[in-house]
CSV table of C-alpha atoms (C1' of nucleotides) in Angstrom, one decimal:
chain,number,residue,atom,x,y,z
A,1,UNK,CA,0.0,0.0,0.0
A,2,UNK,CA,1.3,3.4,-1.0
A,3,UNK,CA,1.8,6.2,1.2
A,4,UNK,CA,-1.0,8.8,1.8
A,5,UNK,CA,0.3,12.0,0.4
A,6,UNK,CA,-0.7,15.3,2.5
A,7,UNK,CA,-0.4,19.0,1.7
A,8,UNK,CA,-0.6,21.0,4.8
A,9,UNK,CA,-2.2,24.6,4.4
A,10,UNK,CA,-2.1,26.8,7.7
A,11,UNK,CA,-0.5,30.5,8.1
A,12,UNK,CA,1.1,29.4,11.0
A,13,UNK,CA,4.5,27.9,10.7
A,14,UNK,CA,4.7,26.2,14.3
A,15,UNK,CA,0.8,24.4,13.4
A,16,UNK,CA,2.4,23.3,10.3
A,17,UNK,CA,5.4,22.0,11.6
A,18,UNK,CA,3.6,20.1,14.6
A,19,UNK,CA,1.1,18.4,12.2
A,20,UNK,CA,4.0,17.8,10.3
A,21,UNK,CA,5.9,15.6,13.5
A,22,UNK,CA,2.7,14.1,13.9
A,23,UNK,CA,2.0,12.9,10.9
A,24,UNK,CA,5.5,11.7,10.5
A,25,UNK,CA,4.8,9.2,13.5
A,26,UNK,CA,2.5,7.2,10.9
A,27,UNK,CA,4.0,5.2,8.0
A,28,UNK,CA,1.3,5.8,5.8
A,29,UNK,CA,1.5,9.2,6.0
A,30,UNK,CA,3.6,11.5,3.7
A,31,UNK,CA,3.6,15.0,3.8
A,32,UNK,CA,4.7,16.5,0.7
A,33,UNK,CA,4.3,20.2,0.6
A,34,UNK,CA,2.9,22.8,3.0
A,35,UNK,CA,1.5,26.1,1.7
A,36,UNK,CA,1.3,29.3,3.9
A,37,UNK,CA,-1.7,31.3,2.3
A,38,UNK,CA,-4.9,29.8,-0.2
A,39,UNK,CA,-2.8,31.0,-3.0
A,40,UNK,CA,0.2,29.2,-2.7
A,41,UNK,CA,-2.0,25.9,-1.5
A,42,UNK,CA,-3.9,26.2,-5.0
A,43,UNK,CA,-0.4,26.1,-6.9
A,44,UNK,CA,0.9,23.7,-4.9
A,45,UNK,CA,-2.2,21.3,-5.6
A,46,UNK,CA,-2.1,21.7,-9.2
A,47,UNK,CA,1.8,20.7,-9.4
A,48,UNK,CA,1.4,17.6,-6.9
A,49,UNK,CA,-1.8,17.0,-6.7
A,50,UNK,CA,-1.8,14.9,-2.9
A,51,UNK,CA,-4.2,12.9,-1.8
A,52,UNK,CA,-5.2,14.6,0.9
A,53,UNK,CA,-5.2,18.7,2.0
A,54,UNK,CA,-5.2,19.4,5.9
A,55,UNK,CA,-6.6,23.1,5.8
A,56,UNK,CA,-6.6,26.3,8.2
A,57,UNK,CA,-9.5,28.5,7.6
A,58,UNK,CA,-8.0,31.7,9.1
A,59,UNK,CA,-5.1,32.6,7.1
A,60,UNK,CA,-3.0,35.7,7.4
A,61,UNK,CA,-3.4,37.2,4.2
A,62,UNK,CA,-5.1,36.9,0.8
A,63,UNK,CA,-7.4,34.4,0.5
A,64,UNK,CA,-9.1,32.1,3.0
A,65,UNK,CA,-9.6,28.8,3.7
A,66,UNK,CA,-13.1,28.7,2.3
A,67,UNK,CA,-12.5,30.5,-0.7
A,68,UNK,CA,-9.3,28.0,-1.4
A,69,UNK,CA,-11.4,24.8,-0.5
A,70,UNK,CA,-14.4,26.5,-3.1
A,71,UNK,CA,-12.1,26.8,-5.7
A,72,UNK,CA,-10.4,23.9,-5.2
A,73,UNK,CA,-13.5,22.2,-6.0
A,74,UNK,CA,-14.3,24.2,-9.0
A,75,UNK,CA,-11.6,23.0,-10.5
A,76,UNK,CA,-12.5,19.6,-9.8
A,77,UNK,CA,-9.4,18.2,-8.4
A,78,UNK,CA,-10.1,15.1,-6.8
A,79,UNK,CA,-8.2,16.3,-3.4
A,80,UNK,CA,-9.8,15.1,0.0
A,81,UNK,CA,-10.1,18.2,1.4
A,82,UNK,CA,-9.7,18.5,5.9
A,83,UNK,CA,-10.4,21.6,7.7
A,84,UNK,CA,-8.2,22.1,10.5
A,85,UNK,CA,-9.1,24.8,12.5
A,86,UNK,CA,-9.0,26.3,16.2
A,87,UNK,CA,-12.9,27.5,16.3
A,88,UNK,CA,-16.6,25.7,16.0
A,89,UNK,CA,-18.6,28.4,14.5
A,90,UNK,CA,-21.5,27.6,13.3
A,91,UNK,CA,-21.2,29.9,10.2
A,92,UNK,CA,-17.5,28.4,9.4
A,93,UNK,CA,-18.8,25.1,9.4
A,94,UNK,CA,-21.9,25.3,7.8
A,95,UNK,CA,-19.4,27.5,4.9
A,96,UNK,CA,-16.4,24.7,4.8
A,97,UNK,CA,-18.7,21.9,4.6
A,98,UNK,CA,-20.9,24.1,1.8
A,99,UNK,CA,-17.7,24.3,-0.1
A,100,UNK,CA,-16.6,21.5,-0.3
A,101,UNK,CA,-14.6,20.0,2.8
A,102,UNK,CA,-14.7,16.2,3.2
A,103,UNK,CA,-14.6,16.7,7.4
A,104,UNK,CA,-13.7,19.3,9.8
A,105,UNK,CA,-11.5,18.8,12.4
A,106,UNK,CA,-10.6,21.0,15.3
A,107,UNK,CA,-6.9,21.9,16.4
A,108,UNK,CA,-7.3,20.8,20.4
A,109,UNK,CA,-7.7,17.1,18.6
A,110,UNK,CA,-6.1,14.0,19.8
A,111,UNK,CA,-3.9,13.0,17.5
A,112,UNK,CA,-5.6,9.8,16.6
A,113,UNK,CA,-8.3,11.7,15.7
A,114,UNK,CA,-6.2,13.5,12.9
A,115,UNK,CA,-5.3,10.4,11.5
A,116,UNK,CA,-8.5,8.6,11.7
A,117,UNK,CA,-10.1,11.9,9.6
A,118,UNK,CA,-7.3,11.9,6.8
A,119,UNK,CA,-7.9,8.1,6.4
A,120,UNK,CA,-11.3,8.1,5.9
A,121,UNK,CA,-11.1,11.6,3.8
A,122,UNK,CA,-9.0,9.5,1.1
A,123,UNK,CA,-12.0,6.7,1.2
A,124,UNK,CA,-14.7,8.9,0.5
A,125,UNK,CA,-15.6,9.2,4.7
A,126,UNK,CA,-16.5,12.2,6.7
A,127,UNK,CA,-15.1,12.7,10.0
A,128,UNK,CA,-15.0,15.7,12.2
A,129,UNK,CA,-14.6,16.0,15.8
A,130,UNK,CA,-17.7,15.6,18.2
A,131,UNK,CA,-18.3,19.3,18.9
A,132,UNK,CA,-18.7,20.0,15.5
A,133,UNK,CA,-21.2,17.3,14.7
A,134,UNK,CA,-23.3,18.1,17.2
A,135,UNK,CA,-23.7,21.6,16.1
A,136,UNK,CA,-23.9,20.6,12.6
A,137,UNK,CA,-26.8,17.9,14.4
A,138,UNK,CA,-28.0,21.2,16.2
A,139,UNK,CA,-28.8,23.1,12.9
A,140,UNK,CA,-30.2,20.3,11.2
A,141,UNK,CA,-32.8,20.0,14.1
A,142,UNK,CA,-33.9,23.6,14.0
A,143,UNK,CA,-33.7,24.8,10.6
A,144,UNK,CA,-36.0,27.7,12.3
A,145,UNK,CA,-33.2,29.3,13.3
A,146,UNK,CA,-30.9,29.5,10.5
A,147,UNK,CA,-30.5,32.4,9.1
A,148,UNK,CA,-31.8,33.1,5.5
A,149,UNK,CA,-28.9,34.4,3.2
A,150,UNK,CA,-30.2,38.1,3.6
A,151,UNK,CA,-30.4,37.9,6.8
A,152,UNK,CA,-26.8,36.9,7.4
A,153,UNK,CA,-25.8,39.3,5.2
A,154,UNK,CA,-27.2,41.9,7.7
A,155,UNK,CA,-25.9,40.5,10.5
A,156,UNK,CA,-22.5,40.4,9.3
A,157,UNK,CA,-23.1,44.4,8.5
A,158,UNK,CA,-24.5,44.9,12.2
A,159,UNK,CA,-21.3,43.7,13.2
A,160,UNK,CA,-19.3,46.5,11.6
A,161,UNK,CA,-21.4,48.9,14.2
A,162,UNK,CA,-23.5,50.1,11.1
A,163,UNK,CA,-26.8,52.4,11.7
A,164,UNK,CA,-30.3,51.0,10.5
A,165,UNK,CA,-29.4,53.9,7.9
A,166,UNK,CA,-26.5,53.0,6.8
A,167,UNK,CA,-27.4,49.0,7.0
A,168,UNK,CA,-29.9,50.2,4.4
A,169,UNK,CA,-27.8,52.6,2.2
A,170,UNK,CA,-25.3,49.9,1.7
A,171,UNK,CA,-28.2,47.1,1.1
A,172,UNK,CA,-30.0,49.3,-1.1
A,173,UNK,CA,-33.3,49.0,0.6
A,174,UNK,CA,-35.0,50.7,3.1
A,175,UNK,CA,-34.8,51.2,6.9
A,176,UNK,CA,-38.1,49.9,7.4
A,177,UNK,CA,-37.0,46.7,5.6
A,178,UNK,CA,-33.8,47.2,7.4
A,179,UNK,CA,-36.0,47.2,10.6
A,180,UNK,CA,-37.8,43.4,9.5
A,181,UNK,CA,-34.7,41.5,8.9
A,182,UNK,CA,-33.2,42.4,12.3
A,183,UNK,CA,-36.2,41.5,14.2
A,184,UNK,CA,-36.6,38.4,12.3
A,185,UNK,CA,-32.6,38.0,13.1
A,186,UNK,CA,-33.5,39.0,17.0
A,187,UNK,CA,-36.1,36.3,17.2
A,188,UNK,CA,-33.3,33.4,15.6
A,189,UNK,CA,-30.5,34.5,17.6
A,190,UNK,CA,-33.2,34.7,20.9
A,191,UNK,CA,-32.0,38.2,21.6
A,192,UNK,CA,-34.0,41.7,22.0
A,193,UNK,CA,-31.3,43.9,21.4
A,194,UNK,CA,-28.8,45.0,18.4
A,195,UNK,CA,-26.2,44.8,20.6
A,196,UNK,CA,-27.1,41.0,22.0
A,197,UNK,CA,-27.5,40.1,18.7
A,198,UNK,CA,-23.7,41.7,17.8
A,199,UNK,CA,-22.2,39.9,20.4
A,200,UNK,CA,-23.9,37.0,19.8
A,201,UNK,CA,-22.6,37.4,16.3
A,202,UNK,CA,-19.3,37.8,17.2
A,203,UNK,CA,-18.9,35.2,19.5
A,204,UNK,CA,-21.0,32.4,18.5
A,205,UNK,CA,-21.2,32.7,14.5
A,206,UNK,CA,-17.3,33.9,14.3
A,207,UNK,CA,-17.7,36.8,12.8
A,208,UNK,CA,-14.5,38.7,13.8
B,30,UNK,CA,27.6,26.5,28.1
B,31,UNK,CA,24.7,24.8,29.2
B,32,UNK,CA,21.7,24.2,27.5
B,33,UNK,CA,18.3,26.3,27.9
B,34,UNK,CA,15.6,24.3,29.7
B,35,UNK,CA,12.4,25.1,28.4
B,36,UNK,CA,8.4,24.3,29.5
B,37,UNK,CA,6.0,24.6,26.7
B,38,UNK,CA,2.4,25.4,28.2
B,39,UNK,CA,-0.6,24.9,25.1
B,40,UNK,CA,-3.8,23.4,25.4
B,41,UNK,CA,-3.4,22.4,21.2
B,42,UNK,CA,-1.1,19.4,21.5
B,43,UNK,CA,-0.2,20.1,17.6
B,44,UNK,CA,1.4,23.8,18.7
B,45,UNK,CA,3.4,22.5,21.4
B,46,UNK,CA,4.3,19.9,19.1
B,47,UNK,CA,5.2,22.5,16.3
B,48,UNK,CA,7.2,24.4,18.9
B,49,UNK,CA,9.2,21.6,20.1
B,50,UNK,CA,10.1,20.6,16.8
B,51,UNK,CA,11.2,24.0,16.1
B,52,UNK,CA,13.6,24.6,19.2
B,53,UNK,CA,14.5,21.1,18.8
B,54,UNK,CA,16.5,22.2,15.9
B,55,UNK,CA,18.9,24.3,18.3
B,56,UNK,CA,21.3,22.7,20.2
B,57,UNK,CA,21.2,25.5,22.9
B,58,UNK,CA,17.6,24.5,23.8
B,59,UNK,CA,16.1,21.7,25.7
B,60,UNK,CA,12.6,20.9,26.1
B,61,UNK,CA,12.1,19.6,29.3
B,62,UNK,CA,8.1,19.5,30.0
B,63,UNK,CA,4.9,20.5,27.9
B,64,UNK,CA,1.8,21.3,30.0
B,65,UNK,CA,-1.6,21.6,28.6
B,66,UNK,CA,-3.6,24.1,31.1
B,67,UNK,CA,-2.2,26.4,33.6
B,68,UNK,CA,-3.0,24.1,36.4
B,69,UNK,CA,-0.2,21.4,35.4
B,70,UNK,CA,2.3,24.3,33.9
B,71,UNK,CA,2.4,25.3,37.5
B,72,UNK,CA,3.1,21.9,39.1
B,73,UNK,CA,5.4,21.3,36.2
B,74,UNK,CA,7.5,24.7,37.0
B,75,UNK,CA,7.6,23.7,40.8
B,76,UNK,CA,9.2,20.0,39.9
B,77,UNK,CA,11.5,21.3,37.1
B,78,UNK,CA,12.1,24.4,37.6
B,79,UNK,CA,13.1,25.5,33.4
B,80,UNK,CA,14.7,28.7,32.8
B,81,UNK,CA,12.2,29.6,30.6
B,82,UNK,CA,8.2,29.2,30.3
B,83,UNK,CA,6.5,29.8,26.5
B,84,UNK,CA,2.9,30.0,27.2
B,85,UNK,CA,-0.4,30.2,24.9
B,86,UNK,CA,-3.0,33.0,26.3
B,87,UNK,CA,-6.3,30.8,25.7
B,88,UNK,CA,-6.4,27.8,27.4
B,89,UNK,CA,-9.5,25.7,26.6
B,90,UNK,CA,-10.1,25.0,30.3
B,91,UNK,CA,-9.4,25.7,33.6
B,92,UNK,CA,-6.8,28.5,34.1
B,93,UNK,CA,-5.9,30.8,32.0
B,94,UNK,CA,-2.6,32.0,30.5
B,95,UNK,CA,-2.7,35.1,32.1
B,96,UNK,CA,-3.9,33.6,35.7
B,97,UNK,CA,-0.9,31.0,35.4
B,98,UNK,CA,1.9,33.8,34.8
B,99,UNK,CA,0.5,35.3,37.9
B,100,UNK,CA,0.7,32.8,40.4
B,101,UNK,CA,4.0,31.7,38.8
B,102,UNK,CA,5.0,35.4,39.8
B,103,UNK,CA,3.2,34.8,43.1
B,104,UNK,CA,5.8,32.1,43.9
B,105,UNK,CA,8.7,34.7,42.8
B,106,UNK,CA,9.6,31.9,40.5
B,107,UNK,CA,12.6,32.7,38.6
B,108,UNK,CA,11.7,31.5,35.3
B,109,UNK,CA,11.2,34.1,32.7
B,110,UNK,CA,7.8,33.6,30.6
B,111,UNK,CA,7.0,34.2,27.0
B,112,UNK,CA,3.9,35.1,26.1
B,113,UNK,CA,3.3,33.0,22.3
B,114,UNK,CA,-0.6,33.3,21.5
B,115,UNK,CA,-2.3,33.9,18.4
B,116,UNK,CA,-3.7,37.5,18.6
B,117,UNK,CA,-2.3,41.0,19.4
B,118,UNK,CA,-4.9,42.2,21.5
B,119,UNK,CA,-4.8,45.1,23.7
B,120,UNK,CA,-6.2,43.9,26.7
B,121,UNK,CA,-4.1,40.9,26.4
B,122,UNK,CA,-0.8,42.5,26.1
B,123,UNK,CA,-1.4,44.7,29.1
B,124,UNK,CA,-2.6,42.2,31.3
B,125,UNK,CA,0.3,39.4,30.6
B,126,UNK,CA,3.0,41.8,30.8
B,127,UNK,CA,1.0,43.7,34.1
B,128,UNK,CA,0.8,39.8,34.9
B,129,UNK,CA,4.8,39.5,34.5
B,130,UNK,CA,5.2,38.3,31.3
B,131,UNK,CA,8.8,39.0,29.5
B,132,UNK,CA,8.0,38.7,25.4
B,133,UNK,CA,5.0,38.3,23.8
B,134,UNK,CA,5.5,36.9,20.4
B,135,UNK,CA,2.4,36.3,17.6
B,136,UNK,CA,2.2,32.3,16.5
B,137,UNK,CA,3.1,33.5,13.0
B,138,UNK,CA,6.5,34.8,14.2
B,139,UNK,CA,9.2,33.0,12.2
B,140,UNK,CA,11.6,30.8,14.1
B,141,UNK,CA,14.4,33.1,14.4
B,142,UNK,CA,12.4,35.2,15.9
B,143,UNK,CA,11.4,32.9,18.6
B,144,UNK,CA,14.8,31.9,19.1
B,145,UNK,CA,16.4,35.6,19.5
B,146,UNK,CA,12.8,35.9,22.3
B,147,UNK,CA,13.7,32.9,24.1
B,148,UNK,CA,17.6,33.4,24.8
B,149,UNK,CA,16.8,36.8,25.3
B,150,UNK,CA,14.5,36.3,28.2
B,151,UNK,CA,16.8,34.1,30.3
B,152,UNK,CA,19.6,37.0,30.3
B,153,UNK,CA,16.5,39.4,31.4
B,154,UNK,CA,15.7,41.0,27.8
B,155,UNK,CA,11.6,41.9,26.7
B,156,UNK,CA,11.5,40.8,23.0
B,157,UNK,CA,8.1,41.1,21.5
B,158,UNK,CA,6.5,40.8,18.3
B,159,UNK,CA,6.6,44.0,16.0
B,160,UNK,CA,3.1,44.6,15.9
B,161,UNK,CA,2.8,43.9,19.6
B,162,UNK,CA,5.6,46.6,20.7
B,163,UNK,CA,3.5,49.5,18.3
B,164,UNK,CA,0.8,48.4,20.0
B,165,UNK,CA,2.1,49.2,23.2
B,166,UNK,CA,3.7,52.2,22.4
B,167,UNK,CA,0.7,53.3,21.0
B,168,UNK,CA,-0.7,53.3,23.9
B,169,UNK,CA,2.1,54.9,26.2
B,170,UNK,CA,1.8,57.8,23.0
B,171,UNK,CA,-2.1,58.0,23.9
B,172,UNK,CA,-2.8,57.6,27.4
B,173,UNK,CA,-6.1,59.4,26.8
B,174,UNK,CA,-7.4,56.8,24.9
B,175,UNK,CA,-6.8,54.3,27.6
B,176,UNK,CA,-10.0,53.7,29.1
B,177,UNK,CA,-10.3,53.5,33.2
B,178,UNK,CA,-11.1,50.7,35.6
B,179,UNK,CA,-14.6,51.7,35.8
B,180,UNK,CA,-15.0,52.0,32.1
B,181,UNK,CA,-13.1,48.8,31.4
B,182,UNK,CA,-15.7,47.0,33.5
B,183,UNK,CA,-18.4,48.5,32.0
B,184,UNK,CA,-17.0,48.2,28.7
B,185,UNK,CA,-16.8,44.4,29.2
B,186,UNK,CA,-20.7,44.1,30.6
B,187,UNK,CA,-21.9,45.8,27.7
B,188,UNK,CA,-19.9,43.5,25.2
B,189,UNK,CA,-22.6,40.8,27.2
B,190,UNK,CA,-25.5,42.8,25.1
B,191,UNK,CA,-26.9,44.6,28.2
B,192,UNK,CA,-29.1,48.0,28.0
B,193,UNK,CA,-28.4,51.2,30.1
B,194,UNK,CA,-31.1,50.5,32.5
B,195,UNK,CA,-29.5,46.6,33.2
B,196,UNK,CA,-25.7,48.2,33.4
B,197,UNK,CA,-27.1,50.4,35.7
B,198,UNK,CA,-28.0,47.7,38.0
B,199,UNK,CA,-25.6,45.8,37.5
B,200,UNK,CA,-23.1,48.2,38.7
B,201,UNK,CA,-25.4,49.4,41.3
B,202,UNK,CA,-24.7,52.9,39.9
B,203,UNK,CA,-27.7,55.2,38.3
B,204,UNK,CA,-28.5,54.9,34.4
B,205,UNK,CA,-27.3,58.4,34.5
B,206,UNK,CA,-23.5,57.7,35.4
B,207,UNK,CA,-24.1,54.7,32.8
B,208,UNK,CA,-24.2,57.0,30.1
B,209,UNK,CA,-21.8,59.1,31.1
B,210,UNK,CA,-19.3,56.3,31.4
B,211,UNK,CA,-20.7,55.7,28.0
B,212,UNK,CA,-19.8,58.6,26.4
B,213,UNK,CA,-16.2,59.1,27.7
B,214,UNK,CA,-16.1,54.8,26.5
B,215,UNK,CA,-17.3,56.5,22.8
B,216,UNK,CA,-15.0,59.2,22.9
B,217,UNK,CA,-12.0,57.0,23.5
B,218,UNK,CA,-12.5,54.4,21.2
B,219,UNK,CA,-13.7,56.5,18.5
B,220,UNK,CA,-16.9,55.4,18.0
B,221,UNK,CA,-20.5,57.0,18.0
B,222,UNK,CA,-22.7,54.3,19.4
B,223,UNK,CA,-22.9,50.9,21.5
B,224,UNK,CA,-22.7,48.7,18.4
B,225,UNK,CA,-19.6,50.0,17.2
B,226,UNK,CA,-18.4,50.2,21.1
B,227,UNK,CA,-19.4,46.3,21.4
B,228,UNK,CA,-18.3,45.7,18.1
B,229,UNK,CA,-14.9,47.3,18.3
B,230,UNK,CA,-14.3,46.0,22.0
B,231,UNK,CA,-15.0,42.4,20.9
B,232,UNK,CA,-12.3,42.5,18.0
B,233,UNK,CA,-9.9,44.6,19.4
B,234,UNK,CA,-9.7,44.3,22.5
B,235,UNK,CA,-10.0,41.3,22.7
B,236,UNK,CA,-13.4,40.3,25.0
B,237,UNK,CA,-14.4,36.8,23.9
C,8,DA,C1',-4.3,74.9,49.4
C,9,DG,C1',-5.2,74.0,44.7
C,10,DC,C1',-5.7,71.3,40.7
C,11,DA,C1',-6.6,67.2,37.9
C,12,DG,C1',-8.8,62.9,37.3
C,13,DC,C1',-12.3,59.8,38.5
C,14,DA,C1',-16.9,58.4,39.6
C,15,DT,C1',-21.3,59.8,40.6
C,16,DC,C1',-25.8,62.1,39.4
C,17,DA,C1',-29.5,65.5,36.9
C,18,DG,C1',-32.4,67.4,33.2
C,19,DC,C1',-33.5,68.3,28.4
C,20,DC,C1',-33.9,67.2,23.8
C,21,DA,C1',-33.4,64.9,19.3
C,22,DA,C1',-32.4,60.8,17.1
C,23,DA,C1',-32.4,55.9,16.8
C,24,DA,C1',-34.1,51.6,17.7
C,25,DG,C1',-37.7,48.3,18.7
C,26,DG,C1',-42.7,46.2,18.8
C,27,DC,C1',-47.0,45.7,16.4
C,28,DG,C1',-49.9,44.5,12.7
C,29,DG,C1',-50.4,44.4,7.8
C,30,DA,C1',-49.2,43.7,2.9
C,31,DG,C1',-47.5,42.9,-1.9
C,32,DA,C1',-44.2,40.5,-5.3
C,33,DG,C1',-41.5,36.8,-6.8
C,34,DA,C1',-39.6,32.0,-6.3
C,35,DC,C1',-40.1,27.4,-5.5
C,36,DC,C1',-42.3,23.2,-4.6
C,37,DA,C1',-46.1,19.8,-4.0
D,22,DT,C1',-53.2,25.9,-8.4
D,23,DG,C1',-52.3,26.6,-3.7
D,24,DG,C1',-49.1,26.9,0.0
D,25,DT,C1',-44.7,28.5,1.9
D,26,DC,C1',-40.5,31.3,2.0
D,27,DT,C1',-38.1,35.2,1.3
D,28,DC,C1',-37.6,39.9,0.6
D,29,DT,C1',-39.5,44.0,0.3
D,30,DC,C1',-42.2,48.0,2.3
D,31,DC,C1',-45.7,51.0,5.4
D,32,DG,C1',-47.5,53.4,9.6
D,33,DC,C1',-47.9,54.1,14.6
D,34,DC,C1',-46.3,54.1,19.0
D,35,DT,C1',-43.0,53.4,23.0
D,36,DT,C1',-38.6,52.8,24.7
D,37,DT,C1',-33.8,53.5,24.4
D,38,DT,C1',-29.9,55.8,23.2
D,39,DG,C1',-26.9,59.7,22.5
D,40,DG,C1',-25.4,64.8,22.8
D,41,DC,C1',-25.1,68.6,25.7
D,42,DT,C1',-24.4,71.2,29.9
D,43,DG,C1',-23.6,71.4,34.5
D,44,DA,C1',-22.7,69.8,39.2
D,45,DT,C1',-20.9,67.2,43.6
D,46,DG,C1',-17.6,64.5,46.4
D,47,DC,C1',-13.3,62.0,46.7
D,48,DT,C1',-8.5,61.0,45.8
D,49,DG,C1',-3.9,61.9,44.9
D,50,DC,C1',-0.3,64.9,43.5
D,51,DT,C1',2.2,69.2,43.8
DNA sequence: AGCAGCATCAGCCAAAAGGCGGAGAGACCA
DNA sequence: TGGTCTCTCCGCCTTTTGGCTGATGCTGCT
């Protein structure tokens, strides 16, 4: 049986290098290239095209995670794609997983975790670690409270500190529809307030 | 000359493993202990004794970076302690080194950089991260904008999403004071209302 | 003693936000 | 075709927030 070839994508040089010791500690597991930013991870793809790419989605500079795993999957490479990431938000996940990621695992995992996920990611298998799941479970069980797409598109703009005005100016409709969305978004988020529902935002959905 | 003992305190086993691969490339260093909360970094400092602690901020449980660098200071310990964590926050950086911290690097520092922090702190030297240092000297240039106790505190409860009336009795103090806090809170961070306040507070200064 | 900074409170007024009910247009699906 | 979602908009009313000015007591520094 050949090796498993891995491309490791995270900003962080000390991440990459401890995923990389890990790793090493399997036989079937060969790293072959890490990438620092989405662009260099796309290039890198392309000219040795691993079996497998362990992926941060905060990066630096340039392009994200997501973006990277979208058009990795746009340009149909057959890649198993693995998050890798230090937060559960519910928007990340929900995003990766919309993308195109195989599983998403988090950084405080065991290490037999991480190699359980890239194994099954090469078979077709989706593994991410329990806290994910559950709010991936979570969402599934009360679709009630997901956001529409509009909606999350206002909340991201709350978060920037924006007016009901201004929210509107830069939507391009009015306040009073301005006004709907965020009580609709009030009621998902079970908050009264803008400023509940911004730190809500912040904290639980990761917008930062 | 003999060699640098080091403890590595992370709650991500993959960073600490990064890290020790990294200073395991110097012969000067020598990784005695890793510690995954603040509770065993402390028992770990007491048996051992390393010249040097490198210590993540955000612990997943338990203690906290900033609480272990505090009692380890408590105990006049000896060791020197470098901050490594992931952002540049300002409440972060004034609280470690308030706390006794002697560096505070950023996790996408480059080795060299981490080496030059670390044999600097055992002969008594503060190395920090570039955008750390303007950070703080930013805030030596503008002591006007640094907020005060009370507003720090009220600062904090209103990044929990409360209203004037519920600050006011929370901090048994009159929803008149509240907004007066509030303004001189406005004022200093350069904002005009509560949602930029919470949302800028959040981000930058780091209240998760 | 005097001054500056901090925390506390007051009143007034304009602007912003929030709660309520209602409603039309388009998309999508059974 | 009918039902459901989503996005859009309205008016009316109450509550909350923010801007402004001014004031008091305390502390600490000079």
């Amino acid at each position: 049986m050949t090796a498993i070839t891995v491309l490791l994508v995270d900003d962080h040089l000390v991440v990459r290098s401890g995923l990389k010791a890990l790793l090493g500690t399997q036989p079937d597991f060969d790293v072959v290239a890490e990438a620092a930013s989405g662009e260099e991870a796309l290039g890198l793809v392309e000219q040795l095209s691993p079996a497998v790419v362990v992926m941060d989605l905060a990066m630096g500079a340039g392009m994200d995670g997501i973006e990277a795993i979208r058009q990795l999957r746009q340009r149909n490479s057959r890649q198993a794609i693995l998050v890798f990431t230090t937060y559960d938000s519910d928007a990340d996940i929900v995003r990766a997983v919309d993308a195109g990621a195989m599983g998403y695992l988090l950084k405080d995992a065991v290490p037999d975790e991480i190699f359980t996920a890239i194994r099954g990611a090469v078979q077709g298998k989706s593994v991410m670690s329990a806290p994910v799941a559950s709010r991936l479970f979570q969402q599934l069980r009360n679709p009630d409270e997901v956001l529409t797409p509009r909606e999350a598109e206002l909340l991201s703009l709350l978060t920037e500190g924006l007016s009901n005005r201004e929210l509107g100016q830069r939507l391009f409709i009015s306040e009073a529809t301005v006004k709907t969305h965020l009580a609709h978004i009030y009621a998902k988020l079970g908050v009264e307030t803008r400023a509940a529902a911004i730190a809500t935002a912040i904290r639980r959905e990761g917008m930062r």
